[in-house]
Amino acid sequence: MKPYVLFCFVLAMPAGAHVGSPDAFFEGDAGPYHVFVTIRKPPVVPGVAVFELRSRTGDVREVKIALGAAYQFDEKLLPVPDTATQSRPDPQFFSCGIWLMEDGPLVAIIQLDGSQGKARLAIPFTSYPQGTLPLGNALGVGLAALMLFLAAGLVSIVSAFVREGDLEPGALVPAPRMRRARMVAAASAIIVAALLWAGRQWWGAEALGHRGIVDFFQPPKLEAALESPHRLVLKVVGTHPNWARYAKRTSLVPDHGHLMHLFLIRVPSLDRMWHLHPARLENGDFLADLPPVDAGRYHLFGDIVDRNGFPWTAVGEIDLAATGGPRGSADDDDSGWAGASLALSAEARRMVYPLAGGARMVWLPGPLRAGVATQFRFRLENADGSPVQDMEPYMGMAGHAEFVRSDLAVFAHIHPAGTAPMAAFEVVRLSGAPQPSDTSMPGMQHAAMTMPHDLLSPEVSFPYAFPSPGTYRIFVQVRRAGRVETGVFDAAVE
Ligand SMILES: [Cu+2]
């Protein structure tokens, strides 16, 4: 690979720390305005992404959106922003389709203007092709017919030119010239066929190149091996050969203070879940210090963020035997949960999950339809129904939620600010893009991030939309009085 090609690749690193859940969501403050933003991604790049913004406070009159590179953001390189369309029946709702021309970690710079003045917002998100669109049958047949018509036309024009190009009108074509015309027709047919063959090769090479980009952005594999009952060694392996080269040239940035967030979920019933923080070894592999686990087959999701702000989720599986005994070095942020199997019945939706000491986590009602972006709200109550008073940040956030579909083809790790990992906000901040809140203090990454030991509201919310119908399990993790608690909810999504 030539150096400049590699260079392009490095700049073109975007993020998708989610599996099977490409759209991006954000909720937070832009100056005086509290907004909910949904970015619906196109299946291929270039393609049109649809931005939707709802202002929950204030009177927003105008929304403008421009896209830039998240890494090495440069204000001067920002294009002229697109103006979003304001909904007539719902004036606090704006939408705008914008072409994504390149893959990589991008940032949407959103400018708001309204009764409370102007404000700006930067939302990191990723752009990458999710697949290759098939050529429709009708289009294929139509193009093939046109191609045949043009090829036959070219051959007949050339042979007609040789046969009668300089004849007087009405003159007969001499026999030798007829023969020559036939030979020229045969020769030009061969040349046209060769051109078509070359075109097909070119088409194939383009398709293969695109396939390579699609593969590049597939979730990497997480190869796991047990070294000893408590030592799980993890290797992140990209789907495309270029991924390894890319990984070699880039470094990882910590997200909530950890280079990897590893989730182990027992399959098929999703009845055990561990959220661990493996350490990085010198050779680039990760080492997880396993707690005592119950035996079974576990699906692994490893969230990492590279220095360009691209989140990757590596995916693997491992069979574990039951382990007991003490761990080598437990991390304070590690947490685990054990409970009932995923409920697969269509009406399944448990709204209340019991926590320690008689407290409970209550899922407040919201729509359960695929593609409908909403706030997933969870309230923590004491046994007597009063709100709990001991909520603390867990790794800098009010809460962490993992949305997992029963077949594990969907996994999304969401925070109160949305889908972008904190590390991606940090990359954007360091590269000089405007911050979510104009009033933010230095070092404060975004509105939803809080200082340690602050007591938090007993209600946490996550902006998200189920990407597809199916049965989902939602793990909601919060910290109360120094202890991580996990609420687990099942939902049948139409
Ligand atoms: Cu998290």
Short mmCIF file of C-alpha atoms and ligand atoms in Angstrom, two decimals:
data_model
loop_
_atom_site.label_atom_id
_atom_site.label_comp_id
_atom_site.label_asym_id
_atom_site.label_seq_id
_atom_site.Cartn_x
_atom_site.Cartn_y
_atom_site.Cartn_z
CA MET A 1 0.00 0.00 0.00
CA LYS A 2 1.33 3.41 -0.93
CA PRO A 3 2.00 5.80 1.94
CA TYR A 4 -0.60 8.35 0.93
CA VAL A 5 -3.27 5.69 0.79
CA LEU A 6 -2.44 4.69 4.32
CA PHE A 7 -2.54 8.32 5.32
CA CYS A 8 -6.05 8.65 3.98
CA PHE A 9 -7.05 5.57 5.89
CA VAL A 10 -5.75 6.97 9.13
CA LEU A 11 -7.66 10.19 8.70
CA ALA A 12 -10.70 8.24 7.68
CA MET A 13 -11.20 6.47 10.97
CA PRO A 14 -14.75 6.92 12.23
CA ALA A 15 -16.58 5.34 15.12
CA GLY A 16 -19.35 2.89 15.86
CA ALA A 17 -19.00 1.56 19.41
CA HIS A 18 -22.17 -0.29 18.86
CA VAL A 19 -23.17 -3.42 17.04
CA GLY A 20 -26.20 -3.45 14.74
CA SER A 21 -27.20 0.03 15.88
CA PRO A 22 -25.78 2.61 13.47
CA ASP A 23 -27.86 5.70 14.30
CA ALA A 24 -26.58 8.35 16.70
CA PHE A 25 -28.45 10.10 19.49
CA PHE A 26 -27.63 13.04 21.69
CA GLU A 27 -29.39 14.78 24.52
CA GLY A 28 -27.96 17.78 26.31
CA ASP A 29 -27.64 21.52 26.55
CA ALA A 30 -26.67 23.94 23.83
CA GLY A 31 -26.40 27.16 25.80
CA PRO A 32 -29.90 27.91 27.08
CA TYR A 33 -31.53 25.27 24.88
CA HIS A 34 -32.03 21.66 25.89
CA VAL A 35 -32.05 19.57 22.74
CA PHE A 36 -32.57 15.99 21.60
CA VAL A 37 -30.75 15.15 18.37
CA THR A 38 -31.13 12.05 16.22
CA ILE A 39 -28.76 11.28 13.34
CA ARG A 40 -30.18 8.64 11.03
CA LYS A 41 -27.32 7.23 8.98
CA PRO A 42 -27.49 6.20 5.34
CA PRO A 43 -26.74 2.53 4.54
CA VAL A 44 -23.87 3.54 2.25
CA VAL A 45 -21.37 6.40 2.05
CA PRO A 46 -21.70 8.72 0.16
CA GLY A 47 -25.30 8.91 1.28
CA VAL A 48 -27.75 11.26 2.95
CA ALA A 49 -27.89 11.33 6.74
CA VAL A 50 -31.05 12.77 8.25
CA PHE A 51 -30.59 15.06 11.24
CA GLU A 52 -33.55 15.62 13.52
CA LEU A 53 -33.48 18.11 16.37
CA ARG A 54 -36.09 18.76 19.00
CA SER A 55 -35.74 21.64 21.42
CA ARG A 56 -37.22 20.80 24.79
CA THR A 57 -36.79 24.28 26.23
CA GLY A 58 -36.78 27.75 24.78
CA ASP A 59 -38.03 29.06 21.54
CA VAL A 60 -35.62 27.95 18.82
CA ARG A 61 -36.25 29.69 15.51
CA GLU A 62 -33.39 28.48 13.36
CA VAL A 63 -31.09 25.45 13.24
CA LYS A 64 -28.05 25.21 11.00
CA ILE A 65 -25.83 22.16 10.67
CA ALA A 66 -22.33 21.73 9.23
CA LEU A 67 -20.18 18.59 9.30
CA GLY A 68 -16.45 18.46 9.98
CA ALA A 69 -13.78 15.92 10.83
CA ALA A 70 -13.76 15.02 14.53
CA TYR A 71 -10.03 14.51 14.64
CA GLN A 72 -7.97 17.56 13.69
CA PHE A 73 -11.13 19.63 13.52
CA ASP A 74 -10.60 22.90 11.72
CA GLU A 75 -13.19 25.64 11.90
CA LYS A 76 -11.86 27.11 8.64
CA LEU A 77 -12.59 23.88 6.77
CA LEU A 78 -16.24 23.77 7.79
CA PRO A 79 -18.59 24.01 4.81
CA VAL A 80 -21.44 26.50 4.63
CA PRO A 81 -24.01 25.08 7.04
CA ASP A 82 -27.33 23.63 5.87
CA THR A 83 -30.45 25.19 7.32
CA ALA A 84 -32.82 22.65 8.85
CA THR A 85 -36.51 22.70 8.00
CA GLN A 86 -38.77 23.75 10.83
CA SER A 87 -41.88 21.63 11.23
CA ARG A 88 -45.08 23.66 10.83
CA PRO A 89 -47.31 21.65 13.16
CA ASP A 90 -44.47 21.14 15.65
CA PRO A 91 -42.29 24.29 15.56
CA GLN A 92 -39.69 22.96 18.02
CA PHE A 93 -38.84 20.10 15.65
CA PHE A 94 -36.26 20.59 12.92
CA SER A 95 -34.95 18.19 10.28
CA CYS A 96 -32.28 18.29 7.62
CA GLY A 97 -30.76 15.82 5.17
CA ILE A 98 -27.00 16.19 4.70
CA TRP A 99 -24.72 14.20 2.42
CA LEU A 100 -22.04 12.18 4.17
CA MET A 101 -19.26 12.23 1.60
CA GLU A 102 -16.53 10.45 3.55
CA ASP A 103 -16.20 7.78 6.15
CA GLY A 104 -14.59 8.45 9.47
CA PRO A 105 -15.25 10.08 12.81
CA LEU A 106 -17.20 13.26 12.11
CA VAL A 107 -18.59 16.03 14.21
CA ALA A 108 -21.87 17.82 13.59
CA ILE A 109 -21.63 21.51 14.45
CA ILE A 110 -25.16 22.66 15.17
CA GLN A 111 -25.95 26.37 15.46
CA LEU A 112 -29.17 27.39 17.13
CA ASP A 113 -30.81 30.77 17.10
CA GLY A 114 -33.89 31.67 19.10
CA SER A 115 -35.47 33.88 21.70
CA GLN A 116 -32.63 33.19 24.12
CA GLY A 117 -29.87 34.06 21.68
CA LYS A 118 -27.42 31.97 19.71
CA ALA A 119 -25.80 28.72 20.83
CA ARG A 120 -23.55 26.07 19.36
CA LEU A 121 -23.25 22.38 19.87
CA ALA A 122 -20.75 19.74 18.69
CA ILE A 123 -21.89 16.12 18.44
CA PRO A 124 -19.37 13.44 17.47
CA PHE A 125 -20.70 10.64 15.33
CA THR A 126 -19.36 8.15 12.84
CA SER A 127 -19.79 7.71 9.13
CA TYR A 128 -19.20 4.35 7.48
CA PRO A 129 -20.88 2.14 4.89
CA GLN A 130 -22.95 -0.57 6.53
CA GLY A 131 -23.04 -2.73 3.41
CA THR A 132 -23.30 -2.75 -0.35
CA LEU A 133 -26.60 -1.85 -1.93
CA PRO A 134 -27.70 -4.41 -4.55
CA LEU A 135 -28.33 -3.27 -8.11
CA GLY A 136 -32.09 -3.45 -8.61
CA ASN A 137 -33.33 -6.00 -11.20
CA ALA A 138 -35.21 -3.43 -13.29
CA LEU A 139 -32.24 -1.05 -13.31
CA GLY A 140 -29.86 -3.91 -14.20
CA VAL A 141 -32.00 -5.09 -17.12
CA GLY A 142 -32.49 -1.52 -18.34
CA LEU A 143 -28.76 -0.75 -18.22
CA ALA A 144 -27.90 -4.05 -19.94
CA ALA A 145 -30.36 -3.26 -22.76
CA LEU A 146 -28.86 0.20 -23.20
CA MET A 147 -25.37 -1.27 -23.19
CA LEU A 148 -26.28 -3.80 -25.93
CA PHE A 149 -27.93 -1.05 -27.97
CA LEU A 150 -24.83 1.16 -27.74
CA ALA A 151 -22.42 -1.72 -28.48
CA ALA A 152 -24.42 -2.91 -31.52
CA GLY A 153 -24.81 0.69 -32.67
CA LEU A 154 -21.06 1.31 -32.50
CA VAL A 155 -20.26 -1.83 -34.51
CA SER A 156 -22.86 -1.02 -37.18
CA ILE A 157 -21.73 2.61 -37.47
CA VAL A 158 -18.09 1.57 -37.99
CA SER A 159 -18.96 -1.08 -40.58
CA ALA A 160 -21.36 1.28 -42.39
CA PHE A 161 -18.61 3.88 -42.52
CA VAL A 162 -16.19 1.44 -44.19
CA ARG A 163 -18.91 0.03 -46.48
CA GLU A 164 -20.46 3.17 -47.87
CA GLY A 165 -18.83 6.21 -46.24
CA ASP A 166 -17.64 7.72 -49.52
CA LEU A 167 -20.19 6.27 -51.97
CA GLU A 168 -22.43 8.48 -54.02
CA PRO A 169 -26.07 8.26 -52.85
CA GLY A 170 -27.79 5.31 -54.53
CA ALA A 171 -24.54 3.67 -55.75
CA LEU A 172 -24.11 -0.08 -55.28
CA VAL A 173 -21.55 -1.37 -52.79
CA PRO A 174 -18.83 -3.34 -54.58
CA ALA A 175 -18.31 -6.91 -53.32
CA PRO A 176 -14.69 -6.43 -52.02
CA ARG A 177 -15.84 -3.52 -49.97
CA MET A 178 -18.66 -5.62 -48.51
CA ARG A 179 -16.09 -8.17 -47.41
CA ARG A 180 -13.89 -5.49 -45.88
CA ALA A 181 -16.88 -3.99 -44.08
CA ARG A 182 -17.69 -7.41 -42.58
CA MET A 183 -14.11 -7.85 -41.42
CA VAL A 184 -14.06 -4.40 -39.87
CA ALA A 185 -17.41 -5.14 -38.17
CA ALA A 186 -15.94 -8.34 -36.70
CA ALA A 187 -12.81 -6.51 -35.55
CA SER A 188 -14.76 -3.67 -33.98
CA ALA A 189 -17.06 -6.17 -32.25
CA ILE A 190 -13.95 -7.72 -30.69
CA ILE A 191 -12.70 -4.30 -29.58
CA VAL A 192 -16.10 -3.38 -28.10
CA ALA A 193 -16.20 -6.74 -26.29
CA ALA A 194 -12.71 -6.05 -24.92
CA LEU A 195 -13.84 -2.63 -23.70
CA LEU A 196 -16.85 -4.19 -22.01
CA TRP A 197 -14.62 -6.78 -20.40
CA ALA A 198 -12.30 -4.02 -19.13
CA GLY A 199 -15.33 -2.16 -17.80
CA ARG A 200 -16.44 -5.25 -15.99
CA GLN A 201 -12.99 -5.63 -14.42
CA TRP A 202 -13.09 -1.99 -13.35
CA TRP A 203 -16.56 -2.45 -11.88
CA GLY A 204 -15.35 -5.54 -10.03
CA ALA A 205 -12.31 -3.72 -8.65
CA GLU A 206 -14.49 -0.84 -7.44
CA ALA A 207 -16.92 -3.25 -5.82
CA LEU A 208 -14.07 -5.10 -4.16
CA GLY A 209 -12.61 -1.83 -2.90
CA HIS A 210 -15.96 -0.87 -1.45
CA ARG A 211 -16.36 -4.31 0.07
CA GLY A 212 -12.98 -3.72 1.73
CA ILE A 213 -14.21 -0.47 3.29
CA VAL A 214 -17.37 -2.19 4.50
CA ASP A 215 -15.27 -4.97 6.02
CA PHE A 216 -12.89 -2.47 7.57
CA PHE A 217 -15.72 -0.97 9.59
CA GLN A 218 -17.22 -4.30 10.64
CA PRO A 219 -16.94 -4.93 14.38
CA PRO A 220 -13.47 -6.42 15.01
CA LYS A 221 -13.24 -9.90 16.47
CA LEU A 222 -12.42 -10.28 20.13
CA GLU A 223 -10.37 -13.46 20.44
CA ALA A 224 -10.42 -14.63 24.02
CA ALA A 225 -8.39 -17.33 25.71
CA LEU A 226 -8.16 -18.37 29.33
CA GLU A 227 -4.60 -18.44 30.63
CA SER A 228 -5.67 -19.49 34.07
CA PRO A 229 -9.09 -19.62 35.73
CA HIS A 230 -9.02 -15.88 36.40
CA ARG A 231 -6.86 -14.60 33.56
CA LEU A 232 -8.69 -13.92 30.32
CA VAL A 233 -6.44 -12.70 27.51
CA LEU A 234 -8.16 -10.76 24.77
CA LYS A 235 -6.93 -9.92 21.31
CA VAL A 236 -8.71 -7.42 19.06
CA VAL A 237 -8.55 -8.53 15.42
CA GLY A 238 -10.01 -6.47 12.57
CA THR A 239 -12.12 -8.02 9.82
CA HIS A 240 -10.02 -6.45 7.04
CA PRO A 241 -6.19 -6.75 6.75
CA ASN A 242 -5.90 -2.94 6.71
CA TRP A 243 -7.40 -2.84 10.17
CA ALA A 244 -4.28 -4.32 11.75
CA ARG A 245 -2.15 -1.71 9.97
CA TYR A 246 -4.49 0.99 11.13
CA ALA A 247 -4.46 -0.31 14.69
CA LYS A 248 -0.68 -0.33 14.69
CA ARG A 249 -0.56 3.34 13.79
CA THR A 250 -3.19 4.62 16.12
CA SER A 251 -3.44 4.53 19.88
CA LEU A 252 -6.44 4.10 22.10
CA VAL A 253 -7.85 6.77 24.36
CA PRO A 254 -9.43 5.98 27.71
CA ASP A 255 -13.20 6.18 27.95
CA HIS A 256 -14.50 6.82 31.49
CA GLY A 257 -10.90 6.21 32.56
CA HIS A 258 -10.61 2.77 30.97
CA LEU A 259 -9.10 1.67 27.68
CA MET A 260 -11.61 -1.15 27.32
CA HIS A 261 -15.07 -1.78 28.68
CA LEU A 262 -15.66 -5.49 28.44
CA PHE A 263 -19.13 -6.97 28.70
CA LEU A 264 -19.60 -10.70 29.20
CA ILE A 265 -23.18 -11.82 28.67
CA ARG A 266 -24.15 -15.45 29.11
CA VAL A 267 -25.99 -16.88 26.13
CA PRO A 268 -28.63 -17.76 25.16
CA SER A 269 -30.63 -16.61 28.17
CA LEU A 270 -28.71 -13.36 28.95
CA ASP A 271 -29.01 -14.25 32.63
CA ARG A 272 -25.47 -13.26 33.67
CA MET A 273 -23.69 -10.03 32.84
CA TRP A 274 -20.26 -8.72 33.77
CA HIS A 275 -18.94 -5.25 33.02
CA LEU A 276 -15.16 -5.42 33.43
CA HIS A 277 -12.18 -3.21 32.65
CA PRO A 278 -9.27 -5.20 31.26
CA ALA A 279 -5.76 -3.81 31.44
CA ARG A 280 -3.75 -3.35 28.27
CA LEU A 281 -0.62 -5.47 27.92
CA GLU A 282 2.53 -4.27 26.28
CA ASN A 283 1.88 -6.24 23.10
CA GLY A 284 -1.49 -4.53 22.68
CA ASP A 285 -3.61 -7.41 23.96
CA PHE A 286 -5.87 -7.00 26.96
CA LEU A 287 -5.93 -8.92 30.20
CA ALA A 288 -9.18 -9.27 32.12
CA ASP A 289 -9.06 -10.43 35.67
CA LEU A 290 -12.15 -12.63 35.85
CA PRO A 291 -14.39 -12.62 38.89
CA PRO A 292 -15.91 -15.92 39.98
CA VAL A 293 -18.31 -16.71 37.15
CA ASP A 294 -21.01 -19.32 36.60
CA ALA A 295 -20.26 -21.85 33.89
CA GLY A 296 -21.58 -21.30 30.41
CA ARG A 297 -21.07 -19.79 27.04
CA TYR A 298 -20.50 -16.05 27.17
CA HIS A 299 -20.78 -13.48 24.42
CA LEU A 300 -18.13 -10.77 24.66
CA PHE A 301 -18.38 -7.12 23.68
CA GLY A 302 -15.24 -5.02 24.09
CA ASP A 303 -15.66 -1.25 23.68
CA ILE A 304 -12.55 0.72 22.75
CA VAL A 305 -12.05 4.23 21.32
CA ASP A 306 -9.11 5.13 19.10
CA ARG A 307 -7.33 8.44 19.25
CA ASN A 308 -9.28 9.75 16.26
CA GLY A 309 -12.41 9.41 18.34
CA PHE A 310 -13.70 6.31 16.56
CA PRO A 311 -15.37 3.84 18.91
CA TRP A 312 -15.08 0.17 18.03
CA THR A 313 -16.91 -2.74 19.60
CA ALA A 314 -15.01 -6.00 19.30
CA VAL A 315 -17.17 -9.10 19.44
CA GLY A 316 -16.32 -12.62 20.57
CA GLU A 317 -17.48 -15.69 22.46
CA ILE A 318 -15.98 -18.02 25.01
CA ASP A 319 -16.97 -21.06 27.04
CA LEU A 320 -16.18 -20.63 30.69
CA ALA A 321 -16.19 -23.19 33.44
CA ALA A 322 -17.39 -22.09 36.84
CA THR A 323 -14.60 -20.31 38.69
CA GLY A 324 -14.35 -19.56 42.37
CA GLY A 325 -11.72 -18.12 44.64
CA PRO A 326 -10.35 -14.62 44.90
CA ARG A 327 -9.40 -12.48 41.92
CA GLY A 328 -5.96 -11.06 41.49
CA SER A 329 -6.86 -7.40 41.28
CA ALA A 330 -10.47 -6.37 41.14
CA ASP A 331 -11.14 -3.00 39.57
CA ASP A 332 -13.42 -0.68 41.56
CA ASP A 333 -15.50 0.03 38.50
CA ASP A 334 -16.12 -3.64 37.68
CA SER A 335 -19.65 -4.80 38.17
CA GLY A 336 -21.74 -7.86 37.58
CA TRP A 337 -25.30 -9.06 37.59
CA ALA A 338 -27.02 -12.43 37.85
CA GLY A 339 -30.74 -12.99 37.46
CA ALA A 340 -33.57 -14.48 35.47
CA SER A 341 -33.51 -15.54 31.82
CA LEU A 342 -34.65 -13.20 29.11
CA ALA A 343 -38.44 -13.32 28.85
CA LEU A 344 -39.28 -14.04 25.23
CA SER A 345 -43.04 -13.64 25.40
CA ALA A 346 -44.48 -10.93 23.19
CA GLU A 347 -46.09 -9.03 26.05
CA ALA A 348 -42.88 -9.07 28.07
CA ARG A 349 -42.08 -5.72 29.55
CA ARG A 350 -41.14 -5.65 33.16
CA MET A 351 -41.45 -2.13 34.47
CA VAL A 352 -40.07 -2.52 37.98
CA TYR A 353 -36.78 -4.09 38.96
CA PRO A 354 -36.06 -4.75 42.66
CA LEU A 355 -32.73 -3.46 44.02
CA ALA A 356 -30.90 -3.96 47.30
CA GLY A 357 -32.56 -2.89 50.54
CA GLY A 358 -36.12 -2.85 49.21
CA ALA A 359 -35.37 -0.09 46.70
CA ARG A 360 -36.40 -0.47 43.09
CA MET A 361 -35.72 0.85 39.62
CA VAL A 362 -38.81 1.83 37.66
CA TRP A 363 -38.85 2.11 33.88
CA LEU A 364 -41.14 4.99 32.99
CA PRO A 365 -43.42 4.32 30.03
CA GLY A 366 -42.31 5.20 26.51
CA PRO A 367 -42.88 3.94 22.98
CA LEU A 368 -41.66 0.42 22.14
CA ARG A 369 -41.36 0.71 18.39
CA ALA A 370 -38.25 0.20 16.33
CA GLY A 371 -36.86 3.45 14.92
CA VAL A 372 -38.72 5.73 17.35
CA ALA A 373 -36.18 7.90 19.14
CA THR A 374 -37.11 8.58 22.72
CA GLN A 375 -35.83 9.09 26.22
CA PHE A 376 -35.56 5.83 28.13
CA ARG A 377 -36.22 7.01 31.68
CA PHE A 378 -35.55 5.09 34.85
CA ARG A 379 -36.45 6.28 38.35
CA LEU A 380 -34.95 4.93 41.56
CA GLU A 381 -37.28 4.68 44.49
CA ASN A 382 -37.08 3.52 48.08
CA ALA A 383 -39.45 0.85 49.38
CA ASP A 384 -41.95 3.55 50.38
CA GLY A 385 -41.94 5.08 46.90
CA SER A 386 -39.83 8.12 47.80
CA PRO A 387 -36.94 8.95 45.47
CA VAL A 388 -33.55 7.58 46.56
CA GLN A 389 -31.07 10.16 47.87
CA ASP A 390 -27.80 8.30 47.39
CA MET A 391 -27.18 8.34 43.62
CA GLU A 392 -23.54 8.91 42.68
CA PRO A 393 -21.77 9.06 39.33
CA TYR A 394 -20.63 5.69 38.03
CA MET A 395 -17.45 6.30 36.02
CA GLY A 396 -18.32 9.96 35.63
CA MET A 397 -21.84 9.38 34.38
CA ALA A 398 -25.27 9.34 35.96
CA GLY A 399 -25.79 5.94 34.41
CA HIS A 400 -24.79 3.44 31.76
CA ALA A 401 -27.30 1.47 29.74
CA GLU A 402 -26.69 -1.52 27.50
CA PHE A 403 -29.37 -2.44 24.99
CA VAL A 404 -28.98 -6.05 23.84
CA ARG A 405 -31.21 -7.90 21.38
CA SER A 406 -31.94 -11.53 22.22
CA ASP A 407 -29.83 -12.82 19.30
CA LEU A 408 -26.94 -10.51 20.33
CA ALA A 409 -26.90 -8.95 16.87
CA VAL A 410 -27.66 -5.61 18.52
CA PHE A 411 -25.53 -4.20 21.32
CA ALA A 412 -25.50 -0.52 22.19
CA HIS A 413 -23.79 1.10 25.16
CA ILE A 414 -25.59 4.40 25.85
CA HIS A 415 -25.08 7.22 28.32
CA PRO A 416 -27.38 10.06 29.37
CA ALA A 417 -25.75 12.22 26.66
CA GLY A 418 -26.36 9.57 24.02
CA THR A 419 -24.44 7.21 21.78
CA ALA A 420 -21.09 9.00 21.45
CA PRO A 421 -18.60 7.75 24.01
CA MET A 422 -17.18 10.30 26.40
CA ALA A 423 -13.78 9.75 24.79
CA ALA A 424 -15.15 10.89 21.42
CA PHE A 425 -16.41 14.11 23.01
CA GLU A 426 -12.94 14.51 24.47
CA VAL A 427 -11.23 14.03 21.09
CA VAL A 428 -13.56 16.66 19.61
CA ARG A 429 -12.93 19.01 22.52
CA LEU A 430 -9.16 18.67 22.24
CA SER A 431 -9.28 19.33 18.52
CA GLY A 432 -10.93 22.67 19.22
CA ALA A 433 -14.56 22.16 18.22
CA PRO A 434 -17.21 24.12 20.12
CA GLN A 435 -18.52 22.35 23.17
CA PRO A 436 -22.06 21.13 23.86
CA SER A 437 -22.68 23.86 26.37
CA ASP A 438 -21.40 27.41 26.05
CA THR A 439 -21.39 27.61 29.79
CA SER A 440 -19.34 24.44 30.28
CA MET A 441 -16.36 24.65 32.59
CA PRO A 442 -12.90 23.76 31.31
CA GLY A 443 -12.33 20.04 31.62
CA MET A 444 -16.00 19.25 31.75
CA GLN A 445 -16.65 17.14 28.69
CA HIS A 446 -20.37 17.51 28.37
CA ALA A 447 -23.53 18.38 30.17
CA ALA A 448 -24.33 14.85 31.27
CA MET A 449 -20.98 14.32 32.92
CA THR A 450 -20.87 15.13 36.58
CA MET A 451 -18.18 15.59 39.19
CA PRO A 452 -17.37 12.68 41.49
CA HIS A 453 -19.29 12.59 44.78
CA ASP A 454 -21.99 14.92 43.54
CA LEU A 455 -25.33 13.51 44.49
CA LEU A 456 -27.41 12.96 41.43
CA SER A 457 -31.04 13.05 40.51
CA PRO A 458 -32.82 9.77 41.26
CA GLU A 459 -33.88 9.62 37.63
CA VAL A 460 -31.61 8.71 34.73
CA SER A 461 -32.50 8.87 31.06
CA PHE A 462 -30.90 7.64 27.85
CA PRO A 463 -31.69 8.95 24.36
CA TYR A 464 -32.01 6.02 21.97
CA ALA A 465 -34.17 4.16 19.47
CA PHE A 466 -34.32 0.39 19.07
CA PRO A 467 -32.78 -0.17 15.63
CA SER A 468 -35.00 -3.13 14.73
CA PRO A 469 -37.91 -5.20 16.04
CA GLY A 470 -37.19 -8.06 18.40
CA THR A 471 -36.86 -8.94 22.05
CA TYR A 472 -34.40 -6.77 23.94
CA ARG A 473 -32.86 -6.81 27.36
CA ILE A 474 -31.79 -3.47 28.81
CA PHE A 475 -29.15 -3.35 31.55
CA VAL A 476 -29.20 -0.06 33.44
CA GLN A 477 -26.22 0.52 35.71
CA VAL A 478 -26.00 3.23 38.34
CA ARG A 479 -23.99 3.73 41.51
CA ARG A 480 -25.65 4.23 44.87
CA ALA A 481 -23.66 4.94 48.01
CA GLY A 482 -20.52 3.44 46.48
CA ARG A 483 -22.25 0.32 45.11
CA VAL A 484 -23.04 -0.39 41.49
CA GLU A 485 -26.62 -1.54 41.00
CA THR A 486 -27.99 -3.05 37.82
CA GLY A 487 -31.63 -2.88 36.81
CA VAL A 488 -32.67 -5.29 34.07
CA PHE A 489 -35.68 -4.85 31.81
CA ASP A 490 -37.02 -6.91 28.91
CA ALA A 491 -39.05 -5.53 26.08
CA ALA A 492 -40.71 -6.89 22.95
CA VAL A 493 -40.18 -4.26 20.26
CA GLU A 494 -42.35 -4.05 17.16
CU CU B 1 -20.84 3.45 29.95
#
